[in-house]
Amino acid sequence: MDVLFINFRSFRGLTCFAPRFAFRTGVLGYTKRPSSFVKPFPDPALFHPRNGRRLEAEEDLPERVHFEVEDGGYEFHYDFAGTPTVERVFNLDSEENGVEAIQCADGRLSIYWNTSKAKDAAKLEKDAVISGSPEWQCNISNSTKSRSGMPQRTGLLLRVLQVADAAPVSSVFRVAPVSPLQLFRNVYLGVSWRRLEQPGWSAAAGGEARDGRQLQTSCGDFEWGLNYDCDSQQASQSYSLGPLKCSNCYVTLNATPTFQLQTNDEGQPTRLSFGLSAKFQSHLEVRLDDVETSLDPNATEDTWTTIFTGPRSENLIDTFTAITMPMFGKLISSVNDWTVNIGIYVIYTLKGKAGLQSSLDGVLRDQRTLEWTGAEVAWTKESGFNYSLGSVIHNGTTTTPSLTDFSADLAASLAPCAQLSLDFGDESMSDASTCLEANVAYSTQRATTSVAATAIAASSQVDDEDLCVDIYAFETDGNLDTFSDEPYAGWCFLGTCHNRPTSSFSGNRAEWDAGYQCVKIQSSLLQSNKVYLGAWESDTLWDDVYIERASEDLFKLENLGNRTINATPTATSKGTYARLFVRFKRTPSSRLLSQSSGSSSCGQSFYAGGGMHGGISGFVFPDIVEHVNLMRFFCLAVLLLSPQLPSLFEHGGTRLVDPIQLPSYRSEMSQQLCAALPGSNTGDLDEWSLEERRGKRGLCVCFWTWHGRWKGGILRNSGEFVGFRRVYCSVFGE
């Protein structure tokens, strides 16, 4: 029987039946059951327990289920463990559940049932969880685009806060979005994926490609082309990198990302990591962009420029920006009681940078193949931020430029980057990025600057300073406890936090007399990372927050010493002001010897090597309050009635891990070329005085001193340079 429904919001509880009437959508704002649902990628059906195997607990990893599946020309390795906090999830997509249509508006979900199948309608009680595909077009939880600009593909996931109305043919629920991570405790999620050399499907994965969902590739053996045009086999666009023009710079890339997430029994993260192994070809072609700028000693540019952001359909592959991995409600033998999908979004970019301290006539070209294994950025609750450069093997060919200035000195880099985002609705819970650097440096024997020498040397990884912080008082008129507050304060750097013990207020002021808390750090990390400060009220499960996270840039020496930091009170504290009283100091803890690549007898030297940079945006507990329009008294009533919900409301939007940035860390470059300067048979320059030049025939490349700086040019007539005290020339065409 087809049913015609009248606007539920205008005529509450009124439902009209009309035999053989088709269900009408659009005008009344209802969404009829979609005729089909697009399968997530990879297909969750492939992750059936019979295709997985249990792995025993080891070191800091729990007992988990391991899957190896193939889909769309990709191979996935996936480990999962987790304790569900709900008994079941109601799937709107399943025809067995008898959902004919839904309406989403104002924090309400209205479901219209096929009465012959709606046997589960009565089971949708408070705290039940409802899932569904994006085709239902329910925007309570997911907007069309996330804040990071990536499309939402994981569909809706809602928690029932209250059954507002129930009837045989329709039900109305007050709902709020819920993250998949809020449905589990003690989660371990580990996933990696790579393109197959021979795209296809194994027998275990179902034999043939389902739905023709094989990703189409072109342009040879590589999965990604970053700023690369397949037809011309050249860069799509040219870019300026500081004083140089990157006229033909691109990267072709095969990548194997690896992501790990672990939470504790309170649902808080204890580990985040993002690794990248890759094989890529880097093509660098740079020439002088602006002569005046390049001759300016202050014009050296060391800032990364984004050259390309993908994927794009014309760039090797028209493919996904997200993968969806199933989280299992229960694993008993070979039966899945229920699953929900978590979306992992990945985007690739290409960055470049260059520094120069001389003019160039011609082009420096380098084409290099790098095979990189095990680069990783990670954070753990116990040790904070850490990283691994992994290992890299590289080889390539280089064409050096024609010189008019024999003191040439430059460094340049291309870095393909992968950024992973773990999203919830239109918010990002966490981002992580890893950039693999292809670094080159070129210099001549006469170079007097340090652009190349600095780039050639390996980055120091030695802790060379003590960073010390003393939070000795906190003031606020906020209140976070029905009885007496138990405040404490703390500071964090690189994901490691140091807290004061709980205290008590005397008036509006709490004090501590514990002195400085010090940690050893690499001073270079202060340039890209801040010290974060907070104040909390100690509670049984989750500690309440007095202030929005404050931050201080201690790379600036003027920020050291005794400081009063005015902080922003949180809405829950109801405070009108908050102040932290802090002392900061930095003390050198070891003396570092300057690193140098040493002098070279080569007329021209070219070096190449690897490096990495990246970071983690931190972790923000999903904020669902802003997604629903509920009266405060209703929220409080729900909190009192359900012990499972306070963390969803009270701690939504709480930052649990602060942002961390890893600056460029490089291994020492290896010398790839040692050659003579133009016109010389050795690495040393042949010197000719003006008198010796007389009578010589042919073209002469010369350099000379002018106001203490070396300059160069082409000499056809020695009389052109009479008046300069020293002129050195190399003769061509004898």
Short mmCIF file of N, CA, C and O in Angstrom, two decimals, residues 590-660:
data_model
loop_
_atom_site.label_atom_id
_atom_site.label_comp_id
_atom_site.label_asym_id
_atom_site.label_seq_id
_atom_site.Cartn_x
_atom_site.Cartn_y
_atom_site.Cartn_z
N SER A 590 73.27 22.46 26.48
CA SER A 590 74.46 21.88 25.88
C SER A 590 74.94 22.81 24.79
O SER A 590 74.18 23.62 24.26
N ARG A 591 76.19 22.67 24.45
CA ARG A 591 76.77 23.53 23.43
C ARG A 591 76.91 22.74 22.14
O ARG A 591 77.54 21.70 22.12
N LEU A 592 76.26 23.25 21.09
CA LEU A 592 76.30 22.56 19.80
C LEU A 592 77.40 23.16 18.93
O LEU A 592 77.53 24.37 18.81
N LEU A 593 78.20 22.28 18.33
CA LEU A 593 79.17 22.74 17.36
C LEU A 593 78.46 22.98 16.04
O LEU A 593 77.56 22.24 15.65
N SER A 594 78.85 24.05 15.36
CA SER A 594 78.21 24.34 14.08
C SER A 594 78.51 23.22 13.09
O SER A 594 79.62 22.70 13.03
N GLN A 595 77.51 22.86 12.33
CA GLN A 595 77.65 21.79 11.36
C GLN A 595 78.06 22.38 10.02
O GLN A 595 77.54 23.40 9.59
N SER A 596 78.97 21.75 9.38
CA SER A 596 79.43 22.24 8.09
C SER A 596 79.72 21.06 7.19
O SER A 596 80.17 20.01 7.64
N SER A 597 79.49 21.25 5.93
CA SER A 597 79.78 20.18 4.97
C SER A 597 81.25 20.14 4.61
O SER A 597 81.70 19.25 3.90
N GLY A 598 82.01 21.12 5.07
CA GLY A 598 83.42 21.15 4.77
C GLY A 598 83.69 21.78 3.42
O GLY A 598 82.81 21.99 2.60
N SER A 599 84.95 22.12 3.19
CA SER A 599 85.30 22.74 1.92
C SER A 599 85.41 21.68 0.84
O SER A 599 85.64 20.51 1.10
N SER A 600 85.26 22.14 -0.39
CA SER A 600 85.30 21.22 -1.52
C SER A 600 86.29 21.74 -2.53
O SER A 600 86.40 22.94 -2.77
N SER A 601 87.05 20.84 -3.15
CA SER A 601 87.97 21.22 -4.22
C SER A 601 87.30 21.22 -5.57
O SER A 601 87.94 21.49 -6.58
N CYS A 602 86.01 20.90 -5.60
CA CYS A 602 85.27 20.86 -6.86
C CYS A 602 84.95 22.28 -7.32
O CYS A 602 84.56 23.13 -6.51
N GLY A 603 85.08 22.52 -8.62
CA GLY A 603 84.64 23.80 -9.13
C GLY A 603 83.15 23.98 -8.96
O GLY A 603 82.67 25.02 -8.52
N GLN A 604 82.38 22.93 -9.29
CA GLN A 604 80.93 22.91 -9.10
C GLN A 604 80.56 21.65 -8.32
O GLN A 604 81.05 20.56 -8.64
N SER A 605 79.71 21.81 -7.32
CA SER A 605 79.27 20.67 -6.51
C SER A 605 77.75 20.63 -6.48
O SER A 605 77.09 21.67 -6.35
N PHE A 606 77.23 19.42 -6.60
CA PHE A 606 75.78 19.23 -6.50
C PHE A 606 75.52 18.13 -5.47
O PHE A 606 76.15 17.08 -5.50
N TYR A 607 74.60 18.41 -4.55
CA TYR A 607 74.26 17.48 -3.47
C TYR A 607 72.77 17.18 -3.50
O TYR A 607 71.95 18.00 -3.93
N ALA A 608 72.39 16.00 -3.03
CA ALA A 608 70.98 15.62 -2.95
C ALA A 608 70.76 14.77 -1.71
O ALA A 608 71.67 14.07 -1.24
N GLY A 609 69.56 14.85 -1.18
CA GLY A 609 69.23 14.07 0.01
C GLY A 609 67.76 14.20 0.37
O GLY A 609 66.99 14.88 -0.31
N GLY A 610 67.37 13.53 1.43
CA GLY A 610 65.98 13.51 1.86
C GLY A 610 65.76 14.24 3.17
O GLY A 610 66.70 14.52 3.92
N GLY A 611 64.52 14.54 3.44
CA GLY A 611 64.11 15.15 4.69
C GLY A 611 62.61 15.01 4.83
O GLY A 611 61.94 14.46 3.94
N MET A 612 62.07 15.48 5.92
CA MET A 612 60.63 15.43 6.10
C MET A 612 60.19 16.57 7.01
O MET A 612 60.97 17.12 7.79
N HIS A 613 58.94 16.95 6.88
CA HIS A 613 58.29 17.82 7.84
C HIS A 613 56.82 17.42 7.88
O HIS A 613 56.37 16.59 7.11
N GLY A 614 56.09 17.98 8.83
CA GLY A 614 54.69 17.59 8.97
C GLY A 614 54.15 18.04 10.30
O GLY A 614 54.59 19.04 10.87
N GLY A 615 53.21 17.27 10.83
CA GLY A 615 52.65 17.62 12.12
C GLY A 615 51.30 16.99 12.37
O GLY A 615 50.77 16.25 11.53
N ILE A 616 50.76 17.27 13.54
CA ILE A 616 49.45 16.78 13.96
C ILE A 616 48.66 17.98 14.48
O ILE A 616 49.18 18.79 15.27
N SER A 617 47.42 18.12 14.01
CA SER A 617 46.61 19.27 14.43
C SER A 617 46.12 19.15 15.86
O SER A 617 45.51 20.07 16.39
N GLY A 618 46.40 18.02 16.48
CA GLY A 618 45.88 17.73 17.82
C GLY A 618 44.66 16.84 17.73
O GLY A 618 44.46 16.10 16.76
N PHE A 619 43.82 16.90 18.76
CA PHE A 619 42.59 16.11 18.77
C PHE A 619 41.54 16.89 19.55
O PHE A 619 41.77 17.30 20.68
N VAL A 620 40.40 17.12 18.89
CA VAL A 620 39.29 17.83 19.51
C VAL A 620 38.15 16.85 19.69
O VAL A 620 37.72 16.21 18.73
N PHE A 621 37.65 16.73 20.93
CA PHE A 621 36.52 15.85 21.16
C PHE A 621 35.31 16.39 20.42
O PHE A 621 35.02 17.58 20.48
N PRO A 622 34.58 15.55 19.67
CA PRO A 622 33.48 16.05 18.83
C PRO A 622 32.49 16.91 19.60
O PRO A 622 32.07 16.57 20.70
N ASP A 623 32.13 18.04 18.99
CA ASP A 623 31.19 18.98 19.59
C ASP A 623 29.85 18.82 18.91
O ASP A 623 29.67 19.22 17.76
N ILE A 624 28.87 18.23 19.61
CA ILE A 624 27.57 18.02 18.99
C ILE A 624 26.57 19.07 19.41
O ILE A 624 25.51 19.19 18.80
N VAL A 625 26.88 19.88 20.40
CA VAL A 625 25.89 20.83 20.90
C VAL A 625 25.51 21.83 19.82
O VAL A 625 24.35 22.19 19.67
N GLU A 626 26.49 22.27 19.03
CA GLU A 626 26.18 23.29 18.04
C GLU A 626 25.37 22.72 16.89
O GLU A 626 24.83 23.47 16.09
N HIS A 627 25.26 21.41 16.78
CA HIS A 627 24.52 20.82 15.68
C HIS A 627 23.03 20.73 15.96
O HIS A 627 22.25 20.50 15.06
N VAL A 628 22.64 20.84 17.19
CA VAL A 628 21.23 20.66 17.51
C VAL A 628 20.71 21.87 18.26
O VAL A 628 21.42 22.49 19.04
N ASN A 629 19.47 22.22 18.03
CA ASN A 629 18.86 23.38 18.66
C ASN A 629 17.96 22.89 19.79
O ASN A 629 16.77 22.65 19.61
N LEU A 630 18.56 22.70 20.96
CA LEU A 630 17.82 22.17 22.11
C LEU A 630 17.86 23.19 23.24
O LEU A 630 18.86 23.86 23.46
N MET A 631 16.77 23.29 23.98
CA MET A 631 16.73 24.18 25.13
C MET A 631 17.62 23.64 26.23
O MET A 631 17.78 22.43 26.39
N ARG A 632 18.24 24.53 27.00
CA ARG A 632 19.18 24.11 28.03
C ARG A 632 18.51 23.21 29.07
O ARG A 632 19.09 22.23 29.53
N PHE A 633 17.26 23.49 29.41
CA PHE A 633 16.63 22.66 30.42
C PHE A 633 16.44 21.24 29.90
O PHE A 633 16.51 20.28 30.66
N PHE A 634 16.21 21.12 28.59
CA PHE A 634 16.06 19.78 28.04
C PHE A 634 17.39 19.02 28.09
O PHE A 634 17.44 17.85 28.43
N CYS A 635 18.48 19.74 27.76
CA CYS A 635 19.79 19.11 27.83
C CYS A 635 20.08 18.62 29.24
O CYS A 635 20.56 17.51 29.45
N LEU A 636 19.78 19.46 30.23
CA LEU A 636 20.05 19.08 31.61
C LEU A 636 19.21 17.88 32.02
O LEU A 636 19.68 16.98 32.73
N ALA A 637 17.97 17.85 31.56
CA ALA A 637 17.11 16.71 31.89
C ALA A 637 17.67 15.43 31.32
O ALA A 637 17.70 14.38 31.97
N VAL A 638 18.15 15.51 30.07
CA VAL A 638 18.72 14.31 29.45
C VAL A 638 19.97 13.87 30.19
O VAL A 638 20.19 12.68 30.43
N LEU A 639 20.79 14.84 30.62
CA LEU A 639 22.01 14.48 31.34
C LEU A 639 21.69 13.76 32.64
O LEU A 639 22.37 12.82 33.03
N LEU A 640 20.66 14.21 33.33
CA LEU A 640 20.31 13.59 34.59
C LEU A 640 19.74 12.19 34.39
O LEU A 640 19.91 11.32 35.23
N LEU A 641 19.11 11.99 33.25
CA LEU A 641 18.45 10.71 33.01
C LEU A 641 19.41 9.65 32.45
O LEU A 641 19.11 8.47 32.52
N SER A 642 20.50 10.08 31.83
CA SER A 642 21.38 9.11 31.18
C SER A 642 22.82 9.30 31.61
O SER A 642 23.40 10.35 31.37
N PRO A 643 23.44 8.30 32.22
CA PRO A 643 24.84 8.43 32.63
C PRO A 643 25.80 8.36 31.45
O PRO A 643 26.97 8.64 31.60
N GLN A 644 25.31 7.97 30.25
CA GLN A 644 26.21 7.83 29.11
C GLN A 644 26.40 9.13 28.36
O GLN A 644 27.31 9.25 27.55
N LEU A 645 25.56 10.12 28.56
CA LEU A 645 25.56 11.29 27.71
C LEU A 645 26.39 12.48 28.18
O LEU A 645 26.70 13.34 27.37
N PRO A 646 26.74 12.62 29.45
CA PRO A 646 27.44 13.85 29.83
C PRO A 646 28.67 14.17 29.00
O PRO A 646 28.89 15.32 28.66
N SER A 647 29.46 13.16 28.65
CA SER A 647 30.66 13.46 27.87
C SER A 647 30.31 14.03 26.51
O SER A 647 31.05 14.82 25.94
N LEU A 648 29.15 13.67 25.97
CA LEU A 648 28.76 14.18 24.67
C LEU A 648 28.45 15.66 24.73
O LEU A 648 28.74 16.41 23.81
N PHE A 649 27.82 16.10 25.82
CA PHE A 649 27.41 17.49 25.91
C PHE A 649 28.44 18.34 26.63
O PHE A 649 28.89 19.35 26.12
N GLU A 650 28.85 17.95 27.82
CA GLU A 650 29.71 18.80 28.63
C GLU A 650 31.09 18.96 28.03
O GLU A 650 31.73 19.98 28.21
N HIS A 651 31.57 17.94 27.33
CA HIS A 651 32.94 17.97 26.88
C HIS A 651 33.06 18.06 25.37
O HIS A 651 34.14 17.90 24.83
N GLY A 652 31.93 18.30 24.68
CA GLY A 652 31.99 18.50 23.25
C GLY A 652 32.85 19.71 22.92
O GLY A 652 32.71 20.77 23.50
N GLY A 653 33.75 19.54 21.95
CA GLY A 653 34.63 20.63 21.55
C GLY A 653 35.87 20.77 22.41
O GLY A 653 36.70 21.65 22.16
N THR A 654 36.04 19.93 23.44
CA THR A 654 37.22 20.02 24.30
C THR A 654 38.46 19.58 23.54
O THR A 654 38.48 18.51 22.93
N ARG A 655 39.51 20.41 23.56
CA ARG A 655 40.76 20.04 22.92
C ARG A 655 41.56 19.16 23.87
O ARG A 655 41.94 19.58 24.96
N LEU A 656 41.79 17.92 23.43
CA LEU A 656 42.51 16.96 24.26
C LEU A 656 43.99 16.89 23.91
O LEU A 656 44.80 16.50 24.74
N VAL A 657 44.34 17.23 22.68
CA VAL A 657 45.74 17.25 22.25
C VAL A 657 45.95 18.54 21.47
O VAL A 657 45.14 18.91 20.61
N ASP A 658 47.04 19.26 21.77
CA ASP A 658 47.31 20.54 21.12
C ASP A 658 48.02 20.33 19.78
O ASP A 658 48.65 19.31 19.54
N PRO A 659 47.94 21.34 18.89
CA PRO A 659 48.64 21.24 17.60
C PRO A 659 50.15 21.14 17.77
O PRO A 659 50.73 21.77 18.66
N ILE A 660 50.76 20.35 16.91
CA ILE A 660 52.21 20.14 16.94
C ILE A 660 52.73 20.21 15.52
O ILE A 660 52.19 19.56 14.62
#
